[in-house]
Amino acid sequence: MLALGIDPGTAICGFGFVSLESSRLVPHAYGALTTSPKARMEDRLMKLYDGLDALIKEYKPDVMGIEQLFFNRNVTTAIPVGQARGVVLLAAAKNGLPIAEHTPLQVKQAVTGYGKATKEQVIYMVSKLLHLAKPPKPDDVADALAVAVCTTHCMGSVAWRNRL
């Protein structure tokens, strides 16, 4: 099964396609959809939707993984991230793609073995687990790959199979 991991954002939306083949995690494609901060918000969201829709149609993933929205102090950052997340969920729904939501703690646990890992530890482990020659840039791409890795682990669970 091919998992698409997403790290939603309106400026940078990271994505990563990962499959589990035998016992090896295999990256298929990864990168970021970007928008200009000078563009109107509705145009930025449409660009994210169109880009994500095209990626889903090209790679045909079996599932999309996304982190549950979490914010600590900065509510103004959470609003655009929530808008981008809504667009991501819409793209999945329009393409009939099941969604697996994970907490940040679950993603870090799946990738590093420690739910309170630092961003640097997550980037390091994503690079090692996926046998990447160099760490993915920007950080949003590493986060999306981490979500995809977490999602591949979940796909084998009884709860996930019952959901399908």
mmCIF file of N, CA, C and O in Angstrom, residues 87-145:
data_model
loop_
_atom_site.group_PDB
_atom_site.id
_atom_site.type_symbol
_atom_site.label_atom_id
_atom_site.label_comp_id
_atom_site.label_asym_id
_atom_site.label_seq_id
_atom_site.Cartn_x
_atom_site.Cartn_y
_atom_site.Cartn_z
ATOM 1 N N VAL A 87 -8.505 22.115 3.052
ATOM 2 C CA VAL A 87 -8.313 21.896 1.617
ATOM 3 C C VAL A 87 -7.724 20.501 1.371
ATOM 4 O O VAL A 87 -8.129 19.797 0.445
ATOM 5 N N VAL A 88 -6.783 20.108 2.209
ATOM 6 C CA VAL A 88 -6.168 18.776 2.090
ATOM 7 C C VAL A 88 -7.227 17.686 2.285
ATOM 8 O O VAL A 88 -7.298 16.721 1.509
ATOM 9 N N LEU A 89 -8.048 17.838 3.308
ATOM 10 C CA LEU A 89 -9.108 16.851 3.565
ATOM 11 C C LEU A 89 -10.122 16.824 2.418
ATOM 12 O O LEU A 89 -10.612 15.750 2.044
ATOM 13 N N LEU A 90 -10.417 17.977 1.852
ATOM 14 C CA LEU A 90 -11.321 18.045 0.705
ATOM 15 C C LEU A 90 -10.736 17.298 -0.492
ATOM 16 O O LEU A 90 -11.447 16.533 -1.151
ATOM 17 N N ALA A 91 -9.466 17.491 -0.776
ATOM 18 C CA ALA A 91 -8.821 16.795 -1.891
ATOM 19 C C ALA A 91 -8.884 15.284 -1.689
ATOM 20 O O ALA A 91 -9.145 14.528 -2.634
ATOM 21 N N ALA A 92 -8.668 14.838 -0.458
ATOM 22 C CA ALA A 92 -8.759 13.400 -0.164
ATOM 23 C C ALA A 92 -10.181 12.909 -0.392
ATOM 24 O O ALA A 92 -10.392 11.871 -1.042
ATOM 25 N N ALA A 93 -11.166 13.638 0.121
ATOM 26 C CA ALA A 93 -12.564 13.224 -0.021
ATOM 27 C C ALA A 93 -12.990 13.189 -1.486
ATOM 28 O O ALA A 93 -13.652 12.246 -1.928
ATOM 29 N N LYS A 94 -12.596 14.207 -2.251
ATOM 30 C CA LYS A 94 -12.970 14.269 -3.673
ATOM 31 C C LYS A 94 -12.375 13.109 -4.470
ATOM 32 O O LYS A 94 -12.911 12.711 -5.490
ATOM 33 N N ASN A 95 -11.259 12.561 -3.981
ATOM 34 C CA ASN A 95 -10.596 11.447 -4.658
ATOM 35 C C ASN A 95 -10.895 10.103 -4.003
ATOM 36 O O ASN A 95 -10.288 9.094 -4.360
ATOM 37 N N GLY A 96 -11.823 10.075 -3.038
ATOM 38 C CA GLY A 96 -12.191 8.827 -2.375
ATOM 39 C C GLY A 96 -11.058 8.202 -1.583
ATOM 40 O O GLY A 96 -10.989 6.980 -1.445
ATOM 41 N N LEU A 97 -10.187 9.030 -1.049
ATOM 42 C CA LEU A 97 -8.995 8.565 -0.352
ATOM 43 C C LEU A 97 -9.253 8.509 1.157
ATOM 44 O O LEU A 97 -9.605 9.516 1.761
ATOM 45 N N PRO A 98 -9.105 7.341 1.779
ATOM 46 C CA PRO A 98 -9.271 7.254 3.235
ATOM 47 C C PRO A 98 -8.213 8.096 3.946
ATOM 48 O O PRO A 98 -7.098 8.239 3.451
ATOM 49 N N ILE A 99 -8.578 8.622 5.095
ATOM 50 C CA ILE A 99 -7.684 9.495 5.852
ATOM 51 C C ILE A 99 -7.334 8.853 7.185
ATOM 52 O O ILE A 99 -8.208 8.355 7.888
ATOM 53 N N ALA A 100 -6.059 8.881 7.512
ATOM 54 C CA ALA A 100 -5.575 8.427 8.815
ATOM 55 C C ALA A 100 -5.013 9.657 9.525
ATOM 56 O O ALA A 100 -4.077 10.280 9.036
ATOM 57 N N GLU A 101 -5.623 10.023 10.649
ATOM 58 C CA GLU A 101 -5.161 11.177 11.413
ATOM 59 C C GLU A 101 -4.290 10.707 12.570
ATOM 60 O O GLU A 101 -4.594 9.721 13.227
ATOM 61 N N HIS A 102 -3.203 11.426 12.790
ATOM 62 C CA HIS A 102 -2.259 11.077 13.849
ATOM 63 C C HIS A 102 -1.950 12.313 14.676
ATOM 64 O O HIS A 102 -1.881 13.417 14.143
ATOM 65 N N THR A 103 -1.704 12.114 15.951
ATOM 66 C CA THR A 103 -1.239 13.216 16.781
ATOM 67 C C THR A 103 0.256 13.408 16.514
ATOM 68 O O THR A 103 0.937 12.465 16.067
ATOM 69 N N PRO A 104 0.785 14.596 16.787
ATOM 70 C CA PRO A 104 2.232 14.784 16.642
ATOM 71 C C PRO A 104 3.029 13.768 17.468
ATOM 72 O O PRO A 104 4.059 13.272 17.013
ATOM 73 N N LEU A 105 2.528 13.435 18.654
ATOM 74 C CA LEU A 105 3.193 12.450 19.501
ATOM 75 C C LEU A 105 3.266 11.083 18.821
ATOM 76 O O LEU A 105 4.298 10.413 18.848
ATOM 77 N N GLN A 106 2.166 10.664 18.171
ATOM 78 C CA GLN A 106 2.145 9.377 17.470
ATOM 79 C C GLN A 106 3.138 9.353 16.314
ATOM 80 O O GLN A 106 3.816 8.347 16.089
ATOM 81 N N VAL A 107 3.227 10.456 15.583
ATOM 82 C CA VAL A 107 4.152 10.524 14.447
ATOM 83 C C VAL A 107 5.592 10.416 14.935
ATOM 84 O O VAL A 107 6.381 9.620 14.409
ATOM 85 N N LYS A 108 5.926 11.186 15.953
ATOM 86 C CA LYS A 108 7.288 11.145 16.492
ATOM 87 C C LYS A 108 7.616 9.772 17.053
ATOM 88 O O LYS A 108 8.718 9.252 16.868
ATOM 89 N N GLN A 109 6.650 9.152 17.725
ATOM 90 C CA GLN A 109 6.845 7.813 18.289
ATOM 91 C C GLN A 109 7.118 6.800 17.178
ATOM 92 O O GLN A 109 8.007 5.956 17.297
ATOM 93 N N ALA A 110 6.358 6.886 16.083
ATOM 94 C CA ALA A 110 6.511 5.937 14.975
ATOM 95 C C ALA A 110 7.865 6.072 14.283
ATOM 96 O O ALA A 110 8.435 5.092 13.821
ATOM 97 N N VAL A 111 8.375 7.291 14.230
ATOM 98 C CA VAL A 111 9.603 7.541 13.475
ATOM 99 C C VAL A 111 10.857 7.417 14.337
ATOM 100 O O VAL A 111 11.861 6.870 13.899
ATOM 101 N N THR A 112 10.787 7.924 15.574
ATOM 102 C CA THR A 112 11.992 7.949 16.409
ATOM 103 C C THR A 112 11.942 6.989 17.583
ATOM 104 O O THR A 112 12.963 6.728 18.208
ATOM 105 N N GLY A 113 10.735 6.532 17.930
ATOM 106 C CA GLY A 113 10.589 5.703 19.116
ATOM 107 C C GLY A 113 10.382 6.525 20.373
ATOM 108 O O GLY A 113 10.258 5.988 21.464
ATOM 109 N N TYR A 114 10.337 7.863 20.227
ATOM 110 C CA TYR A 114 10.179 8.758 21.368
ATOM 111 C C TYR A 114 9.204 9.866 20.989
ATOM 112 O O TYR A 114 9.454 10.638 20.051
ATOM 113 N N GLY A 115 8.084 9.947 21.697
ATOM 114 C CA GLY A 115 7.019 10.878 21.353
ATOM 115 C C GLY A 115 7.337 12.349 21.533
ATOM 116 O O GLY A 115 6.615 13.202 21.038
ATOM 117 N N LYS A 116 8.426 12.650 22.227
ATOM 118 C CA LYS A 116 8.804 14.054 22.431
ATOM 119 C C LYS A 116 10.117 14.381 21.721
ATOM 120 O O LYS A 116 10.857 15.264 22.140
ATOM 121 N N ALA A 117 10.372 13.674 20.634
ATOM 122 C CA ALA A 117 11.606 13.886 19.869
ATOM 123 C C ALA A 117 11.657 15.305 19.313
ATOM 124 O O ALA A 117 10.630 15.934 19.058
ATOM 125 N N THR A 118 12.867 15.796 19.114
ATOM 126 C CA THR A 118 13.055 17.123 18.519
ATOM 127 C C THR A 118 12.871 17.039 17.003
ATOM 128 O O THR A 118 12.914 15.944 16.415
ATOM 129 N N LYS A 119 12.703 18.187 16.395
ATOM 130 C CA LYS A 119 12.580 18.249 14.938
ATOM 131 C C LYS A 119 13.826 17.659 14.265
ATOM 132 O O LYS A 119 13.731 16.939 13.275
ATOM 133 N N GLU A 120 14.993 17.942 14.815
ATOM 134 C CA GLU A 120 16.248 17.416 14.263
ATOM 135 C C GLU A 120 16.286 15.890 14.322
ATOM 136 O O GLU A 120 16.758 15.235 13.388
ATOM 137 N N GLN A 121 15.791 15.322 15.424
ATOM 138 C CA GLN A 121 15.755 13.860 15.552
ATOM 139 C C GLN A 121 14.800 13.246 14.529
ATOM 140 O O GLN A 121 15.098 12.202 13.949
ATOM 141 N N VAL A 122 13.668 13.892 14.302
ATOM 142 C CA VAL A 122 12.705 13.397 13.318
ATOM 143 C C VAL A 122 13.321 13.439 11.920
ATOM 144 O O VAL A 122 13.245 12.461 11.166
ATOM 145 N N ILE A 123 13.958 14.544 11.579
ATOM 146 C CA ILE A 123 14.593 14.672 10.260
ATOM 147 C C ILE A 123 15.669 13.606 10.080
ATOM 148 O O ILE A 123 15.750 12.953 9.035
ATOM 149 N N TYR A 124 16.487 13.407 11.101
ATOM 150 C CA TYR A 124 17.548 12.399 11.045
ATOM 151 C C TYR A 124 16.971 11.001 10.816
ATOM 152 O O TYR A 124 17.428 10.262 9.936
ATOM 153 N N MET A 125 15.954 10.646 11.596
ATOM 154 C CA MET A 125 15.382 9.299 11.478
ATOM 155 C C MET A 125 14.633 9.096 10.160
ATOM 156 O O MET A 125 14.689 8.014 9.577
ATOM 157 N N VAL A 126 13.937 10.119 9.679
ATOM 158 C CA VAL A 126 13.269 10.013 8.374
ATOM 159 C C VAL A 126 14.314 9.723 7.300
ATOM 160 O O VAL A 126 14.121 8.845 6.449
ATOM 161 N N SER A 127 15.430 10.437 7.342
ATOM 162 C CA SER A 127 16.504 10.227 6.367
ATOM 163 C C SER A 127 17.054 8.806 6.438
ATOM 164 O O SER A 127 17.307 8.171 5.400
ATOM 165 N N LYS A 128 17.236 8.297 7.647
ATOM 166 C CA LYS A 128 17.780 6.940 7.827
ATOM 167 C C LYS A 128 16.766 5.871 7.430
ATOM 168 O O LYS A 128 17.101 4.918 6.716
ATOM 169 N N LEU A 129 15.519 6.010 7.893
ATOM 170 C CA LEU A 129 14.499 5.001 7.604
ATOM 171 C C LEU A 129 14.211 4.875 6.113
ATOM 172 O O LEU A 129 13.916 3.783 5.611
ATOM 173 N N LEU A 130 14.293 6.007 5.403
ATOM 174 C CA LEU A 130 13.971 6.004 3.976
ATOM 175 C C LEU A 130 15.211 5.938 3.098
ATOM 176 O O LEU A 130 15.112 6.015 1.875
ATOM 177 N N HIS A 131 16.385 5.804 3.727
ATOM 178 C CA HIS A 131 17.656 5.679 2.999
ATOM 179 C C HIS A 131 17.868 6.845 2.035
ATOM 180 O O HIS A 131 18.249 6.652 0.878
ATOM 181 N N LEU A 132 17.619 8.054 2.529
ATOM 182 C CA LEU A 132 17.787 9.248 1.708
ATOM 183 C C LEU A 132 19.249 9.691 1.761
ATOM 184 O O LEU A 132 19.878 9.654 2.816
ATOM 185 N N ALA A 133 19.769 10.138 0.634
ATOM 186 C CA ALA A 133 21.161 10.577 0.564
ATOM 187 C C ALA A 133 21.404 11.824 1.412
ATOM 188 O O ALA A 133 22.491 12.003 1.961
ATOM 189 N N LYS A 134 20.393 12.688 1.511
ATOM 190 C CA LYS A 134 20.518 13.888 2.329
ATOM 191 C C LYS A 134 19.161 14.193 2.954
ATOM 192 O O LYS A 134 18.121 13.759 2.446
ATOM 193 N N PRO A 135 19.154 14.931 4.057
ATOM 194 C CA PRO A 135 17.890 15.245 4.731
ATOM 195 C C PRO A 135 16.957 16.035 3.801
ATOM 196 O O PRO A 135 17.414 16.913 3.061
ATOM 197 N N PRO A 136 15.669 15.711 3.833
ATOM 198 C CA PRO A 136 14.723 16.447 2.986
ATOM 199 C C PRO A 136 14.575 17.889 3.458
ATOM 200 O O PRO A 136 14.607 18.170 4.646
ATOM 201 N N LYS A 137 14.460 18.777 2.510
ATOM 202 C CA LYS A 137 14.281 20.198 2.788
ATOM 203 C C LYS A 137 13.051 20.690 2.047
ATOM 204 O O LYS A 137 12.783 20.220 0.949
ATOM 205 N N PRO A 138 12.313 21.637 2.552
ATOM 206 C CA PRO A 138 12.387 22.193 3.899
ATOM 207 C C PRO A 138 11.867 21.208 4.941
ATOM 208 O O PRO A 138 11.457 20.091 4.597
ATOM 209 N N ASP A 139 11.841 21.629 6.198
ATOM 210 C CA ASP A 139 11.402 20.768 7.306
ATOM 211 C C ASP A 139 10.001 20.207 7.080
ATOM 212 O O ASP A 139 9.694 19.106 7.521
ATOM 213 N N ASP A 140 9.157 20.963 6.383
ATOM 214 C CA ASP A 140 7.781 20.523 6.127
ATOM 215 C C ASP A 140 7.756 19.220 5.329
ATOM 216 O O ASP A 140 6.859 18.399 5.500
ATOM 217 N N VAL A 141 8.737 19.029 4.466
ATOM 218 C CA VAL A 141 8.814 17.801 3.668
ATOM 219 C C VAL A 141 9.193 16.627 4.570
ATOM 220 O O VAL A 141 8.608 15.542 4.477
ATOM 221 N N ALA A 142 10.152 16.844 5.466
ATOM 222 C CA ALA A 142 10.528 15.799 6.422
ATOM 223 C C ALA A 142 9.340 15.436 7.306
ATOM 224 O O ALA A 142 9.098 14.253 7.587
ATOM 225 N N ASP A 143 8.577 16.440 7.721
ATOM 226 C CA ASP A 143 7.393 16.184 8.545
ATOM 227 C C ASP A 143 6.355 15.371 7.776
ATOM 228 O O ASP A 143 5.743 14.449 8.316
ATOM 229 N N ALA A 144 6.154 15.697 6.508
ATOM 230 C CA ALA A 144 5.200 14.945 5.683
ATOM 231 C C ALA A 144 5.651 13.502 5.506
ATOM 232 O O ALA A 144 4.840 12.572 5.579
ATOM 233 N N LEU A 145 6.939 13.294 5.297
ATOM 234 C CA LEU A 145 7.466 11.922 5.179
ATOM 235 C C LEU A 145 7.300 11.170 6.493
ATOM 236 O O LEU A 145 6.978 9.975 6.497
#
